[in-house]
Amino acid sequence: MAKKESEELTYDKALAELNSILELLQNGQTGLDELAKSLARAGELSAFCKKQVEGY
């Protein structure tokens, strides 16, 4: 995740993006390249959310 992007990202935005990725994966029509990118992004978002929760 780029520094500027993480400055703009909030917990709610990250969670919403994670939900969007989940919907994309559940539809079963995701190609392998898109799947790999989505899983990598989900990992980044998950780590961000974890940091946010641990910060409270």
C-alpha positions as a printed Julia matrix, in Angstrom:
56×3 Matrix{Float64}:
   0.0     0.0     0.0
   1.44    3.37   -0.95
   1.97    5.88    1.84
  -0.35    8.47    0.31
  -3.07    5.87   -0.18
  -2.86    4.7     3.43
  -3.19    8.31    4.59
  -6.48    8.59    2.71
  -7.75    5.14    3.63
 -10.08    4.77    6.58
 -11.25    1.64    8.36
 -14.72    2.02    6.85
 -13.34    2.44    3.33
 -11.07   -0.57    3.75
 -13.91   -2.7     5.06
 -16.15   -1.65    2.17
 -13.43   -2.55   -0.33
 -12.94   -5.92    1.38
 -16.67   -6.59    1.05
 -16.5    -5.67   -2.65
 -13.63   -8.09   -3.15
 -15.59  -10.8    -1.35
 -18.57  -10.27   -3.66
 -16.28  -10.41   -6.68
 -14.81  -13.71   -5.51
 -18.2   -15.18   -4.67
 -19.58  -14.61   -8.16
 -17.16  -17.25   -9.46
 -16.35  -15.45  -12.7
 -13.0   -13.98  -11.68
 -10.01  -14.77  -13.89
  -6.75  -15.96  -12.38
  -4.94  -12.64  -12.82
  -7.81  -10.7   -11.26
  -8.05  -13.27   -8.47
  -4.36  -12.88   -7.62
  -4.64   -9.08   -7.57
  -7.8    -9.2    -5.48
  -6.28  -11.56   -2.94
  -3.16   -9.41   -2.63
  -5.27   -6.3    -2.14
  -7.45   -8.1     0.41
  -4.31   -8.97    2.36
  -3.23   -5.32    2.39
  -6.66   -4.16    3.48
  -6.89   -6.82    6.16
  -3.52   -5.78    7.58
  -4.62   -2.13    7.55
  -7.85   -2.94    9.39
  -5.97   -5.03   11.94
  -3.62   -2.1    12.66
  -6.59    0.21   13.05
  -8.3    -2.12   15.53
  -5.12   -2.74   17.51
  -4.59    1.01   17.73
  -7.71    1.42   19.85
